[in-house]
């Protein structure tokens, strides 16, 4: 019986990992292509949540979840074109500073626009409740979330691995100078990657809004987790991020089972252990331009 | 042509004109109130209401001529965390020369500010933090506490729960916030359950930055309790309430701490169960009605309980300064300890208990209105009758002297 309970926590952890993924994958993509650690990533997550509520109030929950990532992704294009682009080749400290500053500005902007008090958000009644499969309990809403995440994940993987677009992006990660020598401008690709990454973060925000408190600082909260996931997985590695997100979810679940008070600390301990033995993260690739 | 002499004359006149008001002003300089409250972090949403509340009180008092003819100057700052709170408190006394300190919601920050007040031998009116130890083991004679301590919250919600039959002979599962306030709440709640014949079958600690409660919800499901009782603080309560509704567990839920703001943030149809509060905007007294109307006019929504408590706290402070005709710490302490009555916009007046400096006042349980009865998004809470009942002494829901380690 004890084992079964533990297994339930492991499965729940996998579901939980699924939604860390939405945020972490975008963060990882933007880093591997542009070499920029985007500290403003959490801000797009928060914006995604707020914009989805704004849309949902007028057009319903489904429209909020579907349209909010599009709106925020458009903002992402402007973010890449006017800010991020200037920092690809600059000292990394500058891009860290500028994205950190942007995260602060975004948080205050949300505070000005929507107020400091948290906004109420709920899911449609149909999503509430849980389904019991065998001995396992799943929240209906989280199963829906998992399906969305799996679809997005498959889409991104296909895009990167099965299309001409993906080939250029992957080449750009390893050998940007060679790609340039072949007469391909990387900039439009970069814009698209940032747009996708930011859109995923916004989708995460829109999807989480019904289950976590929606307040101006929510971006800073999720960024820490996303960053830990990316570091554990290895910056730049697609499957590394996937593996790390699931691992963080599972470790959190198991820790909650045995030492509940340490559940939040467990992922940092995991990061510490992984970095001790694999400083580049679990599946971190050797990327020449960052060495 | 202007002569040198004329220039000098004009200059002197100008200097005099400028200098005189300065002297006149010095005689009625503003009374400075240092106000620290969390405006960011997991209690930040509550602090925003706190600032709004104290501002309305200051404006009212100043519009009516101030205190002893002097204006009140309230300096509100974000207390951030316990270490920063203590640094800012010291700076407010030393550099900003505030006359008194007020504020706080976070119990851990309140504790460090209390130490600063004690060291400086200056007055601190601790408004919003509820941990028992602040007015128990850690009490000091320079601090007065306005908000109800956790024992009172446990009693307010607990008596309602006991009446509905959720305590006696029942299995109760606790979820507790892992910091000073949560620990205190759990301790008081355990004592209440033990005294009323309930069994605590589980008590899980969660970090204050926990956003996902799903692993805990699975454990609760395994434990199959009769009642899930939460001892959580700030954003945690909202997150828990939302996710409890998400998983739709069948067990009765309740909690010993929930601020109106946390309930509002939970969203339509997510909140259930029985909870305590120190004040609510539907309270049927002329004072509360007037305050709610005024707050609605300015901010377009009803005030949260932290707005109310900051509002009455500044009024209490102003009353003490007016009565003693002084801002002197010793005189104010003597006045507060005298058992003076204060209008807290409730049915019964409040007063400070002299031996632990706790404001003694009514509290209320609340539950959730059945679906479809809410008038608007602020209106889904159903407030119960005041605790203690009108024929009981106000002190009866507070920890008695025998159970309180406070020595001033």
XYZ file of C-alpha atoms in Angstrom:
699
model
C 0.000 0.000 0.000
C 2.789 2.361 0.949
C 4.446 1.699 -2.403
C 1.254 2.496 -4.237
C 0.976 5.867 -2.494
C 4.543 6.593 -3.463
C 3.812 5.634 -7.060
C 0.852 8.000 -7.022
C 3.187 10.810 -5.970
C 5.594 9.888 -8.778
C 2.830 10.018 -11.377
C 1.535 13.290 -9.972
C 5.107 14.595 -10.094
C 5.309 13.766 -13.785
C 2.146 15.783 -14.402
C 3.569 18.634 -12.354
C 6.838 18.452 -14.300
C 4.825 18.812 -17.470
C 3.845 22.287 -16.592
C 7.232 23.458 -15.441
C 8.208 22.488 -18.969
C 6.206 25.170 -20.733
C 8.211 27.879 -19.020
C 11.579 26.143 -18.931
C 11.653 25.102 -22.593
C 11.260 28.660 -23.875
C 13.933 29.872 -21.497
C 16.272 27.152 -22.745
C 15.544 27.800 -26.443
C 16.187 31.522 -26.176
C 19.429 30.837 -24.391
C 20.713 28.257 -26.841
C 20.020 30.299 -29.941
C 20.736 33.800 -28.707
C 23.064 33.142 -25.790
C 20.831 35.314 -23.617
C 19.532 34.198 -20.221
C 16.148 35.872 -20.341
C 15.338 36.939 -16.783
C 12.215 38.645 -18.119
C 10.755 35.262 -19.046
C 8.659 35.133 -15.880
C 7.158 38.511 -16.749
C 5.725 37.063 -19.961
C 4.261 34.220 -17.934
C 2.558 36.738 -15.637
C 1.378 38.793 -18.603
C -0.015 35.626 -20.143
C -2.114 35.044 -17.031
C -3.386 38.631 -16.809
C -4.137 38.953 -20.526
C -5.973 35.615 -20.511
C -8.208 36.786 -17.646
C -8.860 40.032 -19.477
C -9.898 38.106 -22.616
C -11.761 35.410 -20.668
C -13.931 38.059 -19.032
C -15.229 39.076 -22.449
C -15.009 35.951 -24.582
C -14.783 33.037 -22.143
C -12.114 30.755 -20.741
C -11.202 28.974 -23.995
C -10.624 32.209 -25.873
C -8.468 33.477 -22.998
C -6.178 30.468 -23.102
C -5.983 30.460 -26.902
C -5.561 34.174 -27.577
C -3.432 35.329 -24.666
C -0.272 33.507 -25.914
C -0.781 35.086 -29.343
C -1.051 38.595 -27.905
C 1.977 38.104 -25.675
C 3.972 36.460 -28.493
C 3.441 39.635 -30.525
C 4.909 41.567 -27.612
C 7.745 39.041 -27.740
C 8.511 40.062 -31.316
C 8.895 43.675 -30.236
C 10.984 42.542 -27.252
C 13.378 40.663 -29.569
C 13.485 43.304 -32.275
C 14.101 46.339 -30.073
C 15.845 45.004 -26.979
C 17.196 41.472 -27.082
C 18.776 41.758 -30.532
C 21.291 44.295 -29.296
C 22.739 41.893 -26.764
C 23.458 38.645 -28.617
C 27.121 39.409 -29.037
C 27.517 41.692 -26.023
C 28.919 40.766 -22.629
C 26.360 38.364 -21.011
C 26.249 40.558 -17.914
C 24.582 43.286 -19.990
C 21.759 41.039 -21.192
C 21.271 39.769 -17.652
C 20.963 43.340 -16.397
C 18.646 44.455 -19.138
C 16.275 41.474 -18.850
C 16.303 41.695 -15.050
C 15.437 45.380 -15.299
C 12.698 44.570 -17.759
C 11.255 41.987 -15.365
C 11.014 44.672 -12.656
C 9.447 47.157 -15.066
C 6.922 44.554 -16.213
C 5.955 43.672 -12.641
C 5.344 47.325 -11.790
C 3.477 47.844 -15.048
C 1.143 44.981 -14.119
C 0.701 46.543 -10.694
C -0.244 49.873 -12.289
C -2.545 48.328 -14.888
C -4.349 45.709 -12.797
C -3.619 46.720 -9.192
C -1.539 45.000 -6.544
C -4.361 42.873 -5.177
C -4.550 39.414 -6.721
C -7.135 38.864 -9.452
C -9.746 36.149 -9.021
C -9.622 33.362 -11.600
C -11.485 30.099 -11.932
C -11.719 27.272 -14.416
C -14.949 26.262 -16.143
C -17.095 24.088 -13.895
C -16.651 21.122 -16.238
C -12.920 20.948 -15.512
C -13.344 20.841 -11.736
C -12.948 17.620 -9.851
C -10.804 14.572 -10.281
C -10.901 11.280 -12.108
C -9.788 8.079 -10.443
C -7.883 5.718 -12.731
C -7.141 2.472 -10.954
C -5.853 3.645 -7.614
C -4.617 6.969 -8.901
C -6.295 10.296 -8.532
C -5.906 12.892 -11.279
C -7.283 16.365 -11.411
C -9.258 16.667 -14.646
C -7.818 20.076 -15.273
C -4.249 18.832 -14.948
C -4.891 16.036 -17.429
C -6.097 18.683 -19.852
C -2.960 20.682 -19.057
C -0.778 17.666 -19.692
C -2.419 17.102 -23.066
C -1.778 20.710 -24.059
C 1.838 20.514 -22.910
C 2.409 17.252 -24.797
C 0.969 18.773 -27.970
C 3.119 21.888 -27.682
C 6.163 19.771 -26.948
C 5.591 17.561 -29.982
C 5.061 20.636 -32.137
C 8.301 22.250 -31.019
C 10.233 19.016 -31.467
C 8.917 18.544 -34.996
C 9.642 22.158 -35.818
C 13.240 21.881 -34.652
C 14.000 18.455 -36.043
C 11.875 17.903 -39.141
C 11.727 21.258 -40.874
C 14.099 23.454 -42.820
C 13.474 26.098 -40.203
C 14.669 23.759 -37.474
C 17.806 22.822 -39.406
C 18.860 26.443 -39.664
C 18.128 27.032 -35.981
C 20.133 23.989 -34.929
C 22.991 24.966 -37.192
C 22.781 28.479 -35.790
C 23.146 27.162 -32.265
C 26.410 25.369 -33.053
C 27.950 27.454 -35.847
C 26.369 30.872 -36.299
C 29.352 32.090 -38.350
C 29.066 29.179 -40.781
C 25.353 29.797 -41.220
C 26.133 33.423 -41.982
C 28.824 32.385 -44.468
C 26.213 30.346 -46.312
C 24.214 33.508 -46.782
C 21.470 32.866 -44.246
C 20.429 35.672 -41.954
C 19.818 34.268 -38.477
C 17.846 37.270 -37.242
C 14.383 36.281 -38.472
C 14.943 32.834 -36.985
C 15.873 34.371 -33.696
C 12.749 36.530 -33.734
C 10.641 33.427 -34.285
C 12.346 31.492 -31.492
C 11.823 34.333 -28.996
C 8.229 34.648 -30.128
C 7.671 30.924 -29.567
C 9.445 30.895 -26.195
C 7.554 33.908 -24.927
C 4.294 32.519 -26.286
C 4.850 29.263 -24.399
C 5.470 31.180 -21.184
C 2.228 33.101 -21.753
C 0.372 29.863 -22.442
C 1.735 28.582 -19.127
C 0.437 31.701 -17.368
C -2.989 31.399 -18.990
C -3.231 27.721 -18.055
C -2.029 28.141 -14.452
C -4.239 31.153 -13.687
C -7.155 28.999 -12.489
C -5.000 27.006 -10.068
C -2.500 29.460 -8.609
C -2.934 32.961 -7.273
C -2.711 35.625 -9.994
C -0.659 38.524 -8.640
C 1.997 40.876 -10.038
C 4.970 38.944 -8.615
C 3.888 35.572 -10.001
C 6.496 35.807 -12.755
C 9.382 35.985 -10.312
C 8.044 32.882 -8.526
C 7.912 30.693 -11.615
C 11.199 31.981 -13.048
C 13.165 30.442 -10.192
C 11.663 27.001 -10.808
C 12.110 27.297 -14.579
C 15.709 28.333 -14.162
C 16.445 25.418 -11.841
C 14.888 23.046 -14.382
C 16.972 24.451 -17.237
C 20.173 24.268 -15.218
C 19.509 20.678 -14.159
C 18.610 19.646 -17.707
C 21.542 21.392 -19.259
C 21.249 24.719 -21.045
C 20.365 24.239 -24.682
C 19.245 20.631 -24.498
C 15.665 19.896 -25.559
C 15.391 16.470 -23.931
C 17.501 17.605 -20.999
C 14.864 20.188 -20.119
C 12.087 17.629 -20.530
C 13.907 15.135 -18.331
C 14.747 17.751 -15.697
C 11.184 19.093 -15.511
C 9.811 15.612 -14.911
C 12.579 14.847 -12.435
C 11.937 18.019 -10.437
C 8.219 17.197 -10.300
C 8.857 13.629 -9.177
C 11.478 14.552 -6.579
C 9.098 17.149 -5.167
C 6.332 14.591 -4.913
C 8.509 11.987 -3.205
C 9.911 14.558 -0.796
C 6.384 15.671 0.091
C 5.592 12.063 0.887
C 8.483 11.566 3.293
C 9.599 15.041 4.479
C 6.821 17.478 3.590
C 8.584 20.470 5.124
C 11.471 20.028 2.674
C 9.361 19.775 -0.491
C 10.278 23.230 -1.778
C 13.949 22.755 -0.918
C 14.187 19.420 -2.734
C 14.666 20.862 -6.218
C 17.575 23.010 -5.092
C 19.193 19.981 -3.510
C 18.664 18.104 -6.760
C 20.290 20.941 -8.695
C 23.216 20.919 -6.303
C 23.744 17.170 -6.712
C 23.444 17.251 -10.493
C 25.885 20.132 -10.831
C 28.365 18.376 -8.547
C 28.626 15.470 -10.928
C 27.601 17.015 -14.234
C 28.460 20.721 -14.267
C 26.871 21.097 -17.705
C 23.581 19.631 -16.505
C 22.097 16.206 -17.239
C 22.097 16.337 -21.031
C 23.815 19.663 -21.560
C 25.532 19.821 -24.929
C 28.906 21.282 -25.568
C 28.118 24.458 -27.461
C 31.267 25.902 -28.929
C 30.297 29.566 -28.814
C 29.661 29.403 -25.050
C 32.853 27.553 -24.131
C 17.831 102.991 -9.411
C 17.979 100.596 -6.565
C 20.376 101.541 -3.839
C 22.408 99.143 -1.809
C 20.394 100.060 1.280
C 17.088 99.295 -0.408
C 18.396 95.973 -1.549
C 19.416 95.104 1.994
C 16.006 96.165 3.321
C 14.178 94.076 0.761
C 16.444 91.163 1.521
C 15.833 91.392 5.250
C 12.091 91.691 4.745
C 12.174 88.672 2.479
C 14.199 86.691 4.962
C 11.808 87.651 7.739
C 8.796 86.716 5.652
C 10.376 83.371 4.897
C 11.694 82.887 8.400
C 8.540 83.605 10.344
C 6.327 80.944 8.845
C 9.145 78.507 9.538
C 9.011 79.341 13.229
C 5.227 79.282 13.310
C 5.321 75.955 11.512
C 7.841 74.502 13.940
C 5.400 75.054 16.782
C 2.754 72.924 15.070
C 5.025 70.560 13.149
C 3.361 67.425 11.968
C 3.242 64.365 14.192
C 5.316 61.806 12.373
C 4.006 58.248 12.223
C 6.362 55.613 10.877
C 4.312 52.957 9.087
C 5.873 49.653 8.020
C 3.931 46.959 6.215
C 4.751 44.325 3.584
C 3.887 45.680 0.132
C 5.606 42.917 -1.837
C 6.019 39.198 -1.292
C 3.422 36.698 -0.139
C 1.670 39.236 2.133
C 2.035 42.177 -0.246
C -1.566 42.066 -1.423
C -2.731 42.592 2.173
C -0.261 45.424 2.760
C -1.740 47.361 -0.128
C -5.090 47.413 1.686
C -3.282 48.379 4.900
C -1.841 51.486 3.269
C -5.207 52.470 1.796
C -6.857 52.119 5.207
C -4.366 54.192 7.169
C -4.421 56.888 4.476
C -8.167 57.345 4.770
C -7.869 57.670 8.563
C -5.033 60.205 8.245
C -6.998 62.278 5.740
C -10.072 62.271 7.972
C -8.108 63.262 11.066
C -6.182 65.983 9.231
C -9.327 67.348 7.594
C -10.823 67.697 11.085
C -7.839 69.762 12.255
C -5.328 67.060 13.118
C -4.305 65.994 16.606
C -3.801 68.817 19.140
C -3.811 71.151 16.109
C -0.916 69.249 14.513
C -1.232 67.323 11.275
C -0.515 63.608 11.134
C 2.244 62.705 8.699
C 2.102 58.958 7.962
C 5.233 57.609 6.253
C 4.347 54.211 4.751
C 7.164 51.925 3.603
C 7.518 48.336 2.442
C 8.918 46.283 5.324
C 10.095 43.574 2.834
C 11.354 40.956 5.324
C 12.227 40.671 9.035
C 15.806 41.928 8.621
C 14.848 44.909 6.454
C 11.884 45.685 8.704
C 14.168 46.012 11.710
C 16.677 48.191 9.837
C 13.926 50.482 8.609
C 12.355 50.706 12.074
C 15.687 51.787 13.580
C 16.174 54.334 10.793
C 12.679 55.746 11.307
C 13.363 56.346 14.999
C 16.882 57.693 14.533
C 16.882 59.660 11.284
C 13.261 60.331 10.424
C 12.520 61.131 14.093
C 9.091 59.515 13.991
C 6.984 59.920 17.123
C 5.560 56.412 17.042
C 5.826 53.329 14.853
C 2.774 51.487 13.548
C 2.006 48.665 11.157
C 3.064 45.173 10.106
C 1.224 42.059 9.007
C 4.059 39.540 8.903
C 4.557 37.993 12.349
C 8.282 37.442 11.845
C 8.844 41.075 10.804
C 6.661 42.294 13.667
C 8.920 40.416 16.039
C 12.080 42.180 14.840
C 10.398 45.606 14.909
C 9.231 44.896 18.472
C 12.860 44.322 19.445
C 13.826 47.675 17.931
C 11.007 49.410 19.837
C 12.132 47.769 23.058
C 15.779 48.765 22.562
C 14.853 52.358 21.802
C 12.179 52.456 24.520
C 9.701 53.827 21.979
C 6.109 52.992 21.122
C 5.184 50.465 18.419
C 1.538 49.761 17.638
C 1.665 46.315 16.063
C -1.437 46.300 13.906
C -1.838 43.229 11.734
C 0.398 40.316 12.837
C -1.431 37.561 14.646
C 1.117 35.163 16.060
C 0.402 34.304 19.724
C 4.028 34.504 20.826
C 4.203 38.217 19.939
C 1.765 38.950 22.784
C 2.966 35.907 24.743
C 6.547 34.849 25.307
C 7.995 37.664 23.140
C 5.832 40.519 24.448
C 7.361 43.804 25.613
C 5.984 46.892 27.266
C 6.577 49.183 24.273
C 4.371 47.183 21.905
C 0.567 47.102 21.648
C -1.254 44.590 19.426
C -4.459 45.445 17.590
C -5.279 42.403 15.429
C -6.650 39.295 17.092
C -4.113 36.650 18.091
C -4.290 33.197 16.507
C -5.970 31.713 19.594
C -8.928 34.023 18.971
C -9.072 33.047 15.299
C -8.978 29.378 16.233
C -11.737 29.945 18.771
C -13.898 31.917 16.327
C -13.763 29.334 13.541
C -13.434 26.411 15.948
C -16.625 27.209 17.878
C -18.541 27.380 14.600
C -16.995 24.080 13.477
C -17.727 22.428 16.825
C -21.358 23.608 16.619
C -21.689 21.985 13.199
C -20.228 18.751 14.564
C -16.899 18.738 12.724
C -14.640 18.446 15.788
C -15.951 16.041 18.422
C -14.891 12.470 17.675
C -13.660 13.464 14.212
C -10.371 12.912 12.372
C -8.781 16.259 11.532
C -5.940 16.785 9.067
C -3.749 19.920 9.351
C -1.808 21.715 6.661
C 0.503 24.261 8.246
C 2.573 27.141 6.914
C 6.207 26.619 7.901
C 6.967 29.876 9.709
C 6.313 31.552 13.054
C 2.655 32.352 12.316
C 1.776 28.913 10.941
C 3.431 27.105 13.834
C 1.549 29.255 16.309
C -1.724 28.680 14.540
C -1.167 24.900 14.514
C -0.354 24.921 18.213
C -3.529 26.799 19.123
C -5.625 24.680 16.763
C -4.276 21.450 18.227
C -5.103 22.651 21.714
C -8.636 23.517 20.578
C -9.179 20.116 18.919
C -7.859 18.292 21.969
C -10.119 20.294 24.282
C -13.161 19.619 22.098
C -12.671 15.916 21.502
C -11.181 15.916 17.981
C -8.160 13.881 16.857
C -5.434 15.419 14.722
C -4.439 12.639 12.313
C -1.884 14.547 10.278
C 0.028 17.835 10.326
C 2.046 18.724 7.233
C 4.395 21.689 7.085
C 4.593 23.594 3.802
C 7.137 26.250 2.839
C 5.713 29.784 2.535
C 6.536 29.849 -1.193
C 4.604 26.658 -1.967
C 2.493 27.271 -5.056
C 1.541 23.678 -5.876
C -0.365 21.714 -3.260
C -1.106 18.632 -5.355
C 1.325 16.283 -3.520
C -0.294 17.352 -0.235
C -3.769 16.831 -1.630
C -2.847 13.247 -2.514
C -1.681 12.654 1.040
C -4.906 14.120 2.392
C -6.877 11.771 0.165
C -4.964 8.800 1.572
C -5.582 9.910 5.145
C -9.376 10.175 4.570
C -9.953 12.743 7.326
C -13.345 14.115 8.358
C -12.056 17.657 8.271
C -9.142 19.348 6.505
C -8.080 22.340 8.571
C -5.494 24.761 7.199
C -3.075 26.912 9.141
C -1.742 28.794 6.137
C -0.843 32.421 5.490
C -1.109 34.929 2.626
C -0.970 33.684 -0.970
C -0.762 30.097 0.239
C -4.384 30.130 1.364
C -5.547 31.247 -2.060
C -3.412 28.664 -3.844
C -4.671 25.935 -1.544
C -8.312 26.933 -1.906
C -8.069 27.003 -5.705
C -6.377 23.630 -5.914
C -8.663 22.016 -3.353
C -11.566 23.018 -5.593
C -9.622 21.786 -8.623
C -9.178 18.285 -7.164
C -12.679 18.318 -5.708
C -11.814 16.224 -2.644
C -14.955 15.243 -0.706
C -13.731 16.179 2.791
C -15.066 19.216 4.644
C -12.499 22.014 4.515
C -11.906 24.795 7.010
C -9.108 27.029 8.110
C -8.011 29.127 11.025
C -6.711 31.981 8.915
C -8.200 33.607 5.842
C -8.221 37.281 5.008
C -11.009 38.687 2.908
C -8.445 39.498 0.195
C -7.370 35.837 0.010
C -11.008 34.831 -0.354
C -11.669 37.406 -3.086
C -8.572 36.224 -4.971
C -9.742 32.610 -4.949
C -12.255 33.197 -7.699
C -15.842 32.203 -8.301
C -16.959 28.917 -6.812
C -13.581 27.895 -5.399
C -13.977 28.748 -1.729
C -15.743 26.432 0.689
C -15.732 25.759 4.419
C -15.677 27.735 7.652
C -13.083 30.417 8.455
C -12.512 33.195 11.019
C -12.168 36.929 10.497
C -11.542 39.966 12.661
C -13.930 42.295 10.799
C -15.994 42.275 7.652
C -17.533 44.895 5.433
C -21.114 43.726 6.000
C -20.968 44.458 9.706
C -24.157 46.281 10.650
C -22.890 49.216 12.690
C -23.106 52.896 11.695
C -19.304 53.250 11.935
C -18.566 50.296 9.688
C -21.202 51.334 7.192
C -19.787 54.845 6.943
C -16.243 53.523 6.530
C -17.288 50.987 3.869
C -19.211 53.667 1.953
C -16.241 56.005 2.036
C -13.782 53.297 0.959
C -16.092 52.197 -1.866
C -16.346 55.776 -3.079
C -12.575 56.175 -3.254
C -11.479 52.716 -4.403
C -14.577 51.286 -6.072
C -14.708 48.134 -3.951
C -15.423 47.186 -0.330
C -12.496 47.460 2.125
C -10.569 44.381 3.139
C -10.106 43.635 6.855
C -6.547 45.035 6.767
C -7.878 48.349 5.468
C -10.326 48.465 8.356
C -7.777 47.578 11.032
C -5.265 50.200 9.903
C -8.059 52.750 9.781
C -9.197 52.104 13.344
C -5.630 51.765 14.619
C -4.718 55.282 13.560
C -7.968 56.500 15.128
C -7.041 54.704 18.355
C -3.589 56.298 18.282
C -5.078 59.749 17.622
C -7.543 59.296 20.502
C -4.684 58.428 22.857
C -2.624 61.441 21.746
C -5.617 63.766 22.112
C -6.535 62.436 25.551
C -2.987 62.557 26.918
C -2.218 65.770 24.971
C 1.129 64.202 24.204
C 3.100 62.006 21.853
C 5.301 60.844 24.705
C 5.797 57.066 24.774
C 5.369 56.710 28.557
C 2.173 58.777 28.664
C 0.668 56.867 25.759
C 1.532 53.498 27.343
C -0.131 54.622 30.555
C -3.251 55.651 28.646
C -3.475 52.399 26.686
C -2.959 50.378 29.862
C -5.716 52.295 31.647
C -8.433 50.202 29.980
C -9.618 53.116 27.841
C -12.433 52.139 25.461
C -12.015 52.406 21.686
C -14.652 52.448 18.952
C -13.578 49.733 16.503
C -16.740 50.143 14.377
C -18.050 46.927 15.911
C -21.051 46.339 18.203
C -18.861 46.324 21.297
C -15.969 48.653 22.068
C -12.437 47.288 22.341
C -9.759 47.919 24.944
C -6.129 46.954 25.514
C -5.506 44.315 28.167
C -2.979 45.887 30.532
C -0.824 42.818 31.165
C -0.218 41.647 27.575
C -1.152 44.802 25.583
C -3.640 42.900 23.425
C -6.682 44.690 21.987
C -9.683 42.734 23.233
C -12.500 42.693 20.672
C -15.127 40.664 18.859
C -14.290 38.166 16.085
C -16.518 36.439 13.504
C -16.717 33.126 11.687
C -17.665 33.095 8.035
C -18.640 30.551 5.394
C -19.601 30.780 1.752
C -22.969 31.774 0.345
C -24.794 29.118 -1.661
C -24.245 29.433 -5.397
C -26.246 32.168 -7.058
C -26.762 34.289 -3.947
C -23.790 36.591 -4.399
C -24.676 40.114 -5.551
C -21.250 40.780 -7.069
C -17.718 39.394 -7.000
C -17.079 40.862 -3.537
C -20.185 39.348 -2.064
C -19.865 35.564 -1.792
C -18.956 35.389 1.909
C -21.586 34.703 4.542
C -20.682 36.190 7.903
C -21.739 34.630 11.178
C -22.651 36.243 14.488
C -19.965 37.859 16.606
C -17.900 35.663 18.925
C -18.122 35.756 21.917
C -21.910 35.993 22.262
C -23.207 39.320 23.689
C -23.697 37.839 27.183
C -20.117 36.494 27.385
C -17.162 38.632 28.437
C -15.027 39.767 25.471
C -11.943 38.267 27.044
C -13.360 34.734 27.009
C -12.013 33.911 23.522
C -8.514 35.178 24.358
C -5.767 33.139 25.976
C -6.159 33.524 29.777
C -3.275 34.741 31.900
C -2.544 31.179 33.005
C -1.925 30.128 29.372
C 0.054 33.200 28.348
C 3.783 33.488 29.070
C 3.818 37.278 28.674
C 5.677 39.227 31.343
C 5.957 42.927 30.560
